[in-house]
Structure formats: C-alpha cells, structure tokens
PDB file of C-alpha atoms in Angstrom:
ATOM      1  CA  UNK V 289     -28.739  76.239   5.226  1.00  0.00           C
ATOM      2  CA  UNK V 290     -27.183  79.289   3.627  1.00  0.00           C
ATOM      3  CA  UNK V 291     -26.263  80.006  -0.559  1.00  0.00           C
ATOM      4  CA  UNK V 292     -22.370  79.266   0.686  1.00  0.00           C
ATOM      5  CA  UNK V 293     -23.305  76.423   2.020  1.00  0.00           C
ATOM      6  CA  UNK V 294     -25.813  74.680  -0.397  1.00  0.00           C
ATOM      7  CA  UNK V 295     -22.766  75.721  -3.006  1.00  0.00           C
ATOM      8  CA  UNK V 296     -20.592  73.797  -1.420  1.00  0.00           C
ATOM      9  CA  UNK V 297     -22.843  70.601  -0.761  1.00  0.00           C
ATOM     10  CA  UNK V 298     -24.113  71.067  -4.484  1.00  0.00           C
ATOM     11  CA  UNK V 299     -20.340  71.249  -5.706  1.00  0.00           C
ATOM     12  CA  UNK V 300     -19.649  68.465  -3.355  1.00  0.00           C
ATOM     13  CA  UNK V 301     -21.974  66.194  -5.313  1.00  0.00           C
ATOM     14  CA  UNK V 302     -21.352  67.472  -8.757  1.00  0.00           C
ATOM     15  CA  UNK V 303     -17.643  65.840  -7.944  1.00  0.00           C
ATOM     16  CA  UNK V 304     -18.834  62.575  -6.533  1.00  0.00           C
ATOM     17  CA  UNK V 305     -21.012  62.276  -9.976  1.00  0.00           C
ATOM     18  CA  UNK V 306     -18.479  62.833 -12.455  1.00  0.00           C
ATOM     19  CA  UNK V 307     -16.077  60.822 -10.431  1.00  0.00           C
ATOM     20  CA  UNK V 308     -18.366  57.558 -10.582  1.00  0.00           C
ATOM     21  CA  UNK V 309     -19.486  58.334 -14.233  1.00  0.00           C
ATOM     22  CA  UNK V 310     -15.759  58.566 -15.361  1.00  0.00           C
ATOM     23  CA  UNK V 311     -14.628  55.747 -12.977  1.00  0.00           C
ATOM     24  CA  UNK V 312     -17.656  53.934 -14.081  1.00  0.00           C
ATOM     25  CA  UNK V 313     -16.711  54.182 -17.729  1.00  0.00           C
ATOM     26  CA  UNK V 314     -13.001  53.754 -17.525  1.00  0.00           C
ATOM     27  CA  UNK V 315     -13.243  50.540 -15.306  1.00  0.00           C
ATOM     28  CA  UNK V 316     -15.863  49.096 -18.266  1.00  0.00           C
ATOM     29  CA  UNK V 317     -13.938  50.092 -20.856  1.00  0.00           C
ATOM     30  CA  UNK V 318     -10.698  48.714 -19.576  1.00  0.00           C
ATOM     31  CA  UNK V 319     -12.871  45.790 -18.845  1.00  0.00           C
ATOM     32  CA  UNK V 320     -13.889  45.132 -22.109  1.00  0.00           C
ATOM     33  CA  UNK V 321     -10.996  45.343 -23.666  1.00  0.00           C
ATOM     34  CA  UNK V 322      -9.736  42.283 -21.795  1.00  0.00           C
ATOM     35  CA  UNK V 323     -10.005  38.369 -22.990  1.00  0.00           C
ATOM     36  CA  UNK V 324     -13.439  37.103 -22.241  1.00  0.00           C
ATOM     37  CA  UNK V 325     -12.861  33.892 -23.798  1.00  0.00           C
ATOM     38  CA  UNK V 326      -9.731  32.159 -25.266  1.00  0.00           C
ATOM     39  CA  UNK V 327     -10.779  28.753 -27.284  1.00  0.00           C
ATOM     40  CA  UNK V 328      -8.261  26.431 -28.503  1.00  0.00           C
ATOM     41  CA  UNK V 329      -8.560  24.068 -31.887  1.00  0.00           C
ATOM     42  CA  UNK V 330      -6.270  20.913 -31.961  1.00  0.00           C
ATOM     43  CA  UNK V 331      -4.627  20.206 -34.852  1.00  0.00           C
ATOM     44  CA  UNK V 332      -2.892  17.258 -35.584  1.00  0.00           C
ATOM     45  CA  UNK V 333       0.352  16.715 -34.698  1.00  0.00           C
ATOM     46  CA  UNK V 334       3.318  18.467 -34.800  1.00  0.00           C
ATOM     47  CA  UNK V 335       1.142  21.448 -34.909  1.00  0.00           C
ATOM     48  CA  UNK V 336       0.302  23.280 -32.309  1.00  0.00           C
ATOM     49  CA  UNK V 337      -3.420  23.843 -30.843  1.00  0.00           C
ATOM     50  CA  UNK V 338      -4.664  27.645 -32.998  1.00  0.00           C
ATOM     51  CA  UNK V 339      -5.654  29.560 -29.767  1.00  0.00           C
ATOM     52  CA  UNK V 340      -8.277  31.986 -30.750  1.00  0.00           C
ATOM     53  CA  UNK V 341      -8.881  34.820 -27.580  1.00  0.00           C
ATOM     54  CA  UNK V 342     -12.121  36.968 -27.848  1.00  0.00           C
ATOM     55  CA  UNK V 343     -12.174  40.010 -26.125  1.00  0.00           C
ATOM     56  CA  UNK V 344     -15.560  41.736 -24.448  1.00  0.00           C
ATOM     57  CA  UNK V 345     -15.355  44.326 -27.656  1.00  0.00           C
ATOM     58  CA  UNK V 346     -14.841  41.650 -30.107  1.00  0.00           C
ATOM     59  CA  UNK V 347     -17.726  39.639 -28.424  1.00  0.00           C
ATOM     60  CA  UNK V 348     -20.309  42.807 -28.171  1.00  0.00           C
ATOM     61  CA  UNK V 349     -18.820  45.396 -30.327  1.00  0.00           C
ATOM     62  CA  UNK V 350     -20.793  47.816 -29.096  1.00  0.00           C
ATOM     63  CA  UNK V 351     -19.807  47.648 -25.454  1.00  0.00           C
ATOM     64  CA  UNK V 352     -16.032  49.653 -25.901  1.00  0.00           C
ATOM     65  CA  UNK V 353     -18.482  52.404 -27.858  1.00  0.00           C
ATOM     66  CA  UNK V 354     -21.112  52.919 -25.471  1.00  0.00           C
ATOM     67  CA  UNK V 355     -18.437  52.377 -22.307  1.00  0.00           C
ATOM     68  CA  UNK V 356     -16.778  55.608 -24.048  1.00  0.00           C
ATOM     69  CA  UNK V 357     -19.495  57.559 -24.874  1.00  0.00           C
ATOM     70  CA  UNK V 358     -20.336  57.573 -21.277  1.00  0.00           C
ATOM     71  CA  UNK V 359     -16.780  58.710 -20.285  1.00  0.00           C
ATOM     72  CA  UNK V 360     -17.271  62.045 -22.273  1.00  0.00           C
ATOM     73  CA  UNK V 361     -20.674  61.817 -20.978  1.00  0.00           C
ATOM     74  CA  UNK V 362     -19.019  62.075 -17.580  1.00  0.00           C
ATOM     75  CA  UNK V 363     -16.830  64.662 -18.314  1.00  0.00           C
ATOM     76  CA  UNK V 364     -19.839  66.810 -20.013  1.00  0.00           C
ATOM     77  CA  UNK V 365     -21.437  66.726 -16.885  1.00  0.00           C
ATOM     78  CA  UNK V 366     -19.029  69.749 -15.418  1.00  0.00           C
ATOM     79  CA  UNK V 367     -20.078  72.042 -18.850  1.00  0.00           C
ATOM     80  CA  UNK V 368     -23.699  71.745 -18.391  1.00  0.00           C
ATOM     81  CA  UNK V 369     -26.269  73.377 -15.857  1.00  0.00           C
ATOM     82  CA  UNK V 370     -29.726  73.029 -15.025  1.00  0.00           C
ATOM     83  CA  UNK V 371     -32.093  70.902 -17.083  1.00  0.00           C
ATOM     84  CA  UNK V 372     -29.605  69.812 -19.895  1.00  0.00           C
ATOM     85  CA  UNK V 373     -27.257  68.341 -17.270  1.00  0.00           C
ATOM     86  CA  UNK V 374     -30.321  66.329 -15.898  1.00  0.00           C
ATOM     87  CA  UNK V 375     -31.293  64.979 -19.101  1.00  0.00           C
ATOM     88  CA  UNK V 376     -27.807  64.404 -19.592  1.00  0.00           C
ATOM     89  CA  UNK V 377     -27.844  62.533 -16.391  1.00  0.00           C
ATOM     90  CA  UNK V 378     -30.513  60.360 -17.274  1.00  0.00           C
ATOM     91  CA  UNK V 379     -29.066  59.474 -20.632  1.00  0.00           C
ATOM     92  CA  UNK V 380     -26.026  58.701 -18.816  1.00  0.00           C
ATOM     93  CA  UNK V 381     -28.115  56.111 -16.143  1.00  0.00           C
ATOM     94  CA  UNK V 382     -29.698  54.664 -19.472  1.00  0.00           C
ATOM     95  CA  UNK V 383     -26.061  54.131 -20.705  1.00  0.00           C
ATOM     96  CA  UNK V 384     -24.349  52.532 -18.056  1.00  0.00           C
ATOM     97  CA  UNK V 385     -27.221  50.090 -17.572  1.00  0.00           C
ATOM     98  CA  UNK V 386     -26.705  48.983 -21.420  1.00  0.00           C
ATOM     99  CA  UNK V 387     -22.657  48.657 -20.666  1.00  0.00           C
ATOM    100  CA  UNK V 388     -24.013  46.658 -17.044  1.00  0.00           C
ATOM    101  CA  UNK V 389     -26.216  44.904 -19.235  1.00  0.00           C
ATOM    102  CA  UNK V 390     -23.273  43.986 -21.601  1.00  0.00           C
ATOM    103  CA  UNK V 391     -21.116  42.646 -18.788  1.00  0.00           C
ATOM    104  CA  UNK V 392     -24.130  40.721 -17.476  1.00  0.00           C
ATOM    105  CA  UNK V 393     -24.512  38.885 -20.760  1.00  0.00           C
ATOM    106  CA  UNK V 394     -20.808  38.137 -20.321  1.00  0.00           C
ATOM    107  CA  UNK V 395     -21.833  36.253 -17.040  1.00  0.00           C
ATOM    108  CA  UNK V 396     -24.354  34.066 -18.167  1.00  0.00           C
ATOM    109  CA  UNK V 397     -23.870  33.379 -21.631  1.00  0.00           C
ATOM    110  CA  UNK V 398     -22.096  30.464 -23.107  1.00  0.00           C
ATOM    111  CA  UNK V 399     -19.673  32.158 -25.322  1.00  0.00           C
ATOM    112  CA  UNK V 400     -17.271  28.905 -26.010  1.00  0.00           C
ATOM    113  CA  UNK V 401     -14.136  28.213 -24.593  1.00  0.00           C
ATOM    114  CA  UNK V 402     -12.040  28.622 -21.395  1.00  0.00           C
ATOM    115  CA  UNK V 403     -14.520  31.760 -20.017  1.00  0.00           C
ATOM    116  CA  UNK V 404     -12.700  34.187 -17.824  1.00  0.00           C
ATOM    117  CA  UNK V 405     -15.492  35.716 -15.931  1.00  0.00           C
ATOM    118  CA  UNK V 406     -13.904  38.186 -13.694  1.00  0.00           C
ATOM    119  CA  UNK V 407     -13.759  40.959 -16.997  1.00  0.00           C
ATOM    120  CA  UNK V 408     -17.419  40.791 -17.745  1.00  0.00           C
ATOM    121  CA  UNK V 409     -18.272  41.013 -13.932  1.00  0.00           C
ATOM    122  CA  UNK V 410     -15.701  44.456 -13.780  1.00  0.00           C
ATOM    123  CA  UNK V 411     -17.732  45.627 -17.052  1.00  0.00           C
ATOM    124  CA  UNK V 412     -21.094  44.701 -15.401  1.00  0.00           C
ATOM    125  CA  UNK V 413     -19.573  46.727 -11.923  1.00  0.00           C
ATOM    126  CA  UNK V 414     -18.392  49.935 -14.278  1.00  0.00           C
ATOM    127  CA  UNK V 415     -21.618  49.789 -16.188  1.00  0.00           C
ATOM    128  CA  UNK V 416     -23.539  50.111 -12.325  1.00  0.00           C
ATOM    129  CA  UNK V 417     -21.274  53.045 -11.127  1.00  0.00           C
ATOM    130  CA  UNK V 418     -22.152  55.040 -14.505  1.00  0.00           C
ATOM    131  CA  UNK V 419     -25.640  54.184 -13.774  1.00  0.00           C
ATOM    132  CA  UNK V 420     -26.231  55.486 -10.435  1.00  0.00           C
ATOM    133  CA  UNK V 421     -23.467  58.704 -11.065  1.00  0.00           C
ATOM    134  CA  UNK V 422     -26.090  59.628 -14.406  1.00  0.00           C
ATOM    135  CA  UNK V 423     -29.224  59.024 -11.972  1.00  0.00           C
ATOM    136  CA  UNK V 424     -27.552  60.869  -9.052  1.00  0.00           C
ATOM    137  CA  UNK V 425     -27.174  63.910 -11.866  1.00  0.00           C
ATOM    138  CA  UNK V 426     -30.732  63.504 -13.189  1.00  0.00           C
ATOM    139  CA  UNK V 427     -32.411  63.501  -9.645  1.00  0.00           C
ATOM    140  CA  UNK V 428     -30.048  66.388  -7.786  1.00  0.00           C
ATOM    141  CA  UNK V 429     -27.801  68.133 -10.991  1.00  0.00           C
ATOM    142  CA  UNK V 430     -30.035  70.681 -11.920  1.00  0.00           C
ATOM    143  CA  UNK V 431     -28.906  72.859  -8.858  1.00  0.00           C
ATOM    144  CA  UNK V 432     -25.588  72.119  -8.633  1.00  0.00           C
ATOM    145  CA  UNK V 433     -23.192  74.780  -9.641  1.00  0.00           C
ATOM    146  CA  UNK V 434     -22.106  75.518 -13.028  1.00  0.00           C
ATOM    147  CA  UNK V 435     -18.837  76.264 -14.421  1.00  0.00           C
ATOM    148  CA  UNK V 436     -18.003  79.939 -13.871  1.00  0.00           C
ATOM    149  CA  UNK V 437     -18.879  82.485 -16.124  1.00  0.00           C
ATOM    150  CA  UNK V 438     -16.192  85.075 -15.842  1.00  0.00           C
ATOM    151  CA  UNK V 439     -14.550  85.790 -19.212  1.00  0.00           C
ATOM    152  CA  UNK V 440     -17.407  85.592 -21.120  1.00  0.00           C
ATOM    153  CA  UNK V 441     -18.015  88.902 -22.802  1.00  0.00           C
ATOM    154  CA  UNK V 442     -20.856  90.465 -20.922  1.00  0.00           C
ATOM    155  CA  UNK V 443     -24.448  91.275 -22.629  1.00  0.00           C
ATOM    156  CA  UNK V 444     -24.201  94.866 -23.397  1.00  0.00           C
ATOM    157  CA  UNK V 445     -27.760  96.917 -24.937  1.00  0.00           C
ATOM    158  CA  UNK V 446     -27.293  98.749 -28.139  1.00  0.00           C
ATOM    159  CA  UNK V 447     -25.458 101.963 -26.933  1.00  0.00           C
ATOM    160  CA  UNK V 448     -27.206 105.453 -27.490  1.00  0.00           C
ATOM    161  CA  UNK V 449     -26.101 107.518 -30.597  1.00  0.00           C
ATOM    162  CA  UNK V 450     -25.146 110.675 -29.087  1.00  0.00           C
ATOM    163  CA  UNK V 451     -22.726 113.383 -30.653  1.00  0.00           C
ATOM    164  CA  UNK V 452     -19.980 113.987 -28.624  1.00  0.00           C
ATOM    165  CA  UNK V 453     -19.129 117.886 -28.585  1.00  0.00           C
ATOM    166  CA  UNK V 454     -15.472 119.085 -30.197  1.00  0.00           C
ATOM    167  CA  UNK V 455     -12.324 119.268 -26.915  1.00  0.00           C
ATOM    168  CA  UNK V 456     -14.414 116.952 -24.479  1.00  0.00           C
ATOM    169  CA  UNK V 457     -13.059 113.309 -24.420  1.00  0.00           C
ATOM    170  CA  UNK V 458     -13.985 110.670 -26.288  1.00  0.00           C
ATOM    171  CA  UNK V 459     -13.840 106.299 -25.335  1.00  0.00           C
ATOM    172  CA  UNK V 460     -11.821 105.731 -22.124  1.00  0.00           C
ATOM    173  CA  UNK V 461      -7.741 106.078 -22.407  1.00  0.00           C
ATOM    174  CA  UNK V 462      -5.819 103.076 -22.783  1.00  0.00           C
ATOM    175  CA  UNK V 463      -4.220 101.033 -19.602  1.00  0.00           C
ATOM    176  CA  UNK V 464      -0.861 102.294 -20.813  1.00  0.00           C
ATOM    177  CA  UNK V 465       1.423 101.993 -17.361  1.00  0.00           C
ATOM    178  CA  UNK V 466      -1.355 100.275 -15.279  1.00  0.00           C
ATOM    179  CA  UNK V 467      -0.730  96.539 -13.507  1.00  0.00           C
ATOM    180  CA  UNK V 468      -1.964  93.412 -15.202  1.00  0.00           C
ATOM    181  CA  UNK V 469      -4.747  92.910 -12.816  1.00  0.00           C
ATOM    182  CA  UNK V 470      -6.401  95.949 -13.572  1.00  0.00           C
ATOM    183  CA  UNK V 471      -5.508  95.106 -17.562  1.00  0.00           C
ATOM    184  CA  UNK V 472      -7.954  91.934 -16.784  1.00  0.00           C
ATOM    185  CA  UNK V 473     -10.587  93.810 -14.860  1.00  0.00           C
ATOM    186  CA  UNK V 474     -10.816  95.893 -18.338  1.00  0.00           C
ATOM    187  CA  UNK V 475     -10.978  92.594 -20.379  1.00  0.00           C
ATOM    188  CA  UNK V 476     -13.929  91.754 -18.215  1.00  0.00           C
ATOM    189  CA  UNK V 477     -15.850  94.966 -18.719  1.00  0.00           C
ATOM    190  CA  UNK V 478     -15.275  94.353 -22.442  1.00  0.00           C
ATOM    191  CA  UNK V 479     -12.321  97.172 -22.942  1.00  0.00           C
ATOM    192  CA  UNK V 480      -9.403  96.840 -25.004  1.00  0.00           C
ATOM    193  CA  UNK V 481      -6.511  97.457 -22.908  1.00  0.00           C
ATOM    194  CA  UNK V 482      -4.387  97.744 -25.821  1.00  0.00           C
ATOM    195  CA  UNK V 483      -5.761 100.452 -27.936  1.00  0.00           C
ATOM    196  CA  UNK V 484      -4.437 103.810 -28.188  1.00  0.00           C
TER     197      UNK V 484
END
C-alpha cells in the first residue's frame, strides 16, 4: 500500500471516529435531557394530581456533563496527532462507557413513577458509539493524519551576523505589484509582504 493511499485509509478512519464520538455524545446528551420518569401525587379534590417529571440529568446529574465533555472530546480528536490523540481516545472509550453506564442504570433501576425507558436505552446506545469511536482512536489514531501545518511560521536557526558592505542590497524588496498568491507564498516563508 502506498503513503497516498494509507493517507487516505488513515483519514478515512479519523472521520468515521469523530463522527461516532460526536454522534455518540449528541444522541446521549439529547437523551438525557428527556423525561425519564414523570410521578404524579393525588391531592384531594378539586385539585389536581402535582405531576413531578424527572429528567436523565436531574436523575444522574452528572450524565449531561460527562455526555458533553465527550462531544468536545470528539471534536479534539481532529487537533491532536500521534500519542496524545490515543490517550485521548482511550479517555474518550472510558467516557462513553460511564454515559452507557448511566443509561444502563436508567434501565434497571426503579426510579418511581410512570418510567419511560426508551431515553435511558438512547443514552445507554450514545454512551456505546462514544465508546467504541474513543477505542477505535486509541487502537489505530496515532497514524492517522493530522491537521495541516501550513501557516504556521516555520522554525528558522538564529541567522549569521554578517556586515553587509555599503551599495549592495539589503532584506528582499517588498511584493509591491505582485499577485496575491505569490503575497501568501511570502507569508509562508515568513516575509512581510507589506514592508517597504
């Protein structure tokens, strides 16, 4: 297999990651914003029964929080490379097994009330997708492309103190007149295409 095309499998992956990890997250945080629960109290009459809804966040309120940190988790997958991005890959497997593990508890637990169980099985479903997009990034991201490098300023050594002699010429001449391309081919090299 050849650099272009290992690029393009490896780039190929790096988008089916993120995609899970943010569809992971969004589906569990959309999913736990939902009523879990809704439990009513009769009163007596003419009053009406107090219905009291409970929510996945207001149930575990730290379910919304993690279910968000791994959506910028997901999205910090594209500015990483190499080893960071894989341990930010596992964190991100450890996370969406805590918001799974959240949405499981919402299955099984007796949480009072008329139960609606579909939200905590979505949340348990999300939690699973950011799971196996953080483990996917742990186990293959460290040679998946990074986000290009291009207008970073470029390393440059210390230059050498030499005199330059009286009539000969001095830095380059400005890009007075040139086309923009070649204005942004100087801002690459480091120049200044605006100085006189």
């Amino acid at each position: 297999m050849s650099a272009e095309e290992r690029s393009a499998v490896g780039r190929r992956e790096l988008t089916y990651a993120v995609l899970l990890c943010l569809a992971g997250a969004g589906l569990a945080l959309w999913a736990a914003t939902r009523s879990w629960s809704v439990e009513l109290t009769v009163r007596p009459a003419p009053l009406p029964p107090v219905r009291d809804t409970r929510s996945g966040g207001g149930l575990l309120p730290w379910l919304p929080a993690l279910a968000l940190v791994a959506l910028a988790g997901g999205g910090a997958v594209l500015a990483t490379r190499g080893r960071l991005r894989q341990v930010l890959g596992g964190l991100l497997g450890a996370l969406g097994l805590a918001v799974a593990a959240g949405g499981g508890y919402g299955l099984v637990a007796d949480i009072g009330g008329s139960v609606s169980r579909q939200w905590p099985a979505l949340c348990l479903l999300g939690g699973l997708l950011v799971a196996a997009g953080g483990w996917w990034t742990a186990l293959r991201g460290g040679g998946w492309p990074a986000m290009g490098a291009r207008y970073e300023r470029p390393v440059r050594s210390a230059p050498a103190t030499t005199s330059v002699p009286a009539g000969s010429e001095g830095p380059p001449a400005p890009l007075a007149g040139r086309r923009t391309t070649e204005a942004w081919d100087a801002l690459d090299r480091g120049e200044d295409p605006t100085a006189d």
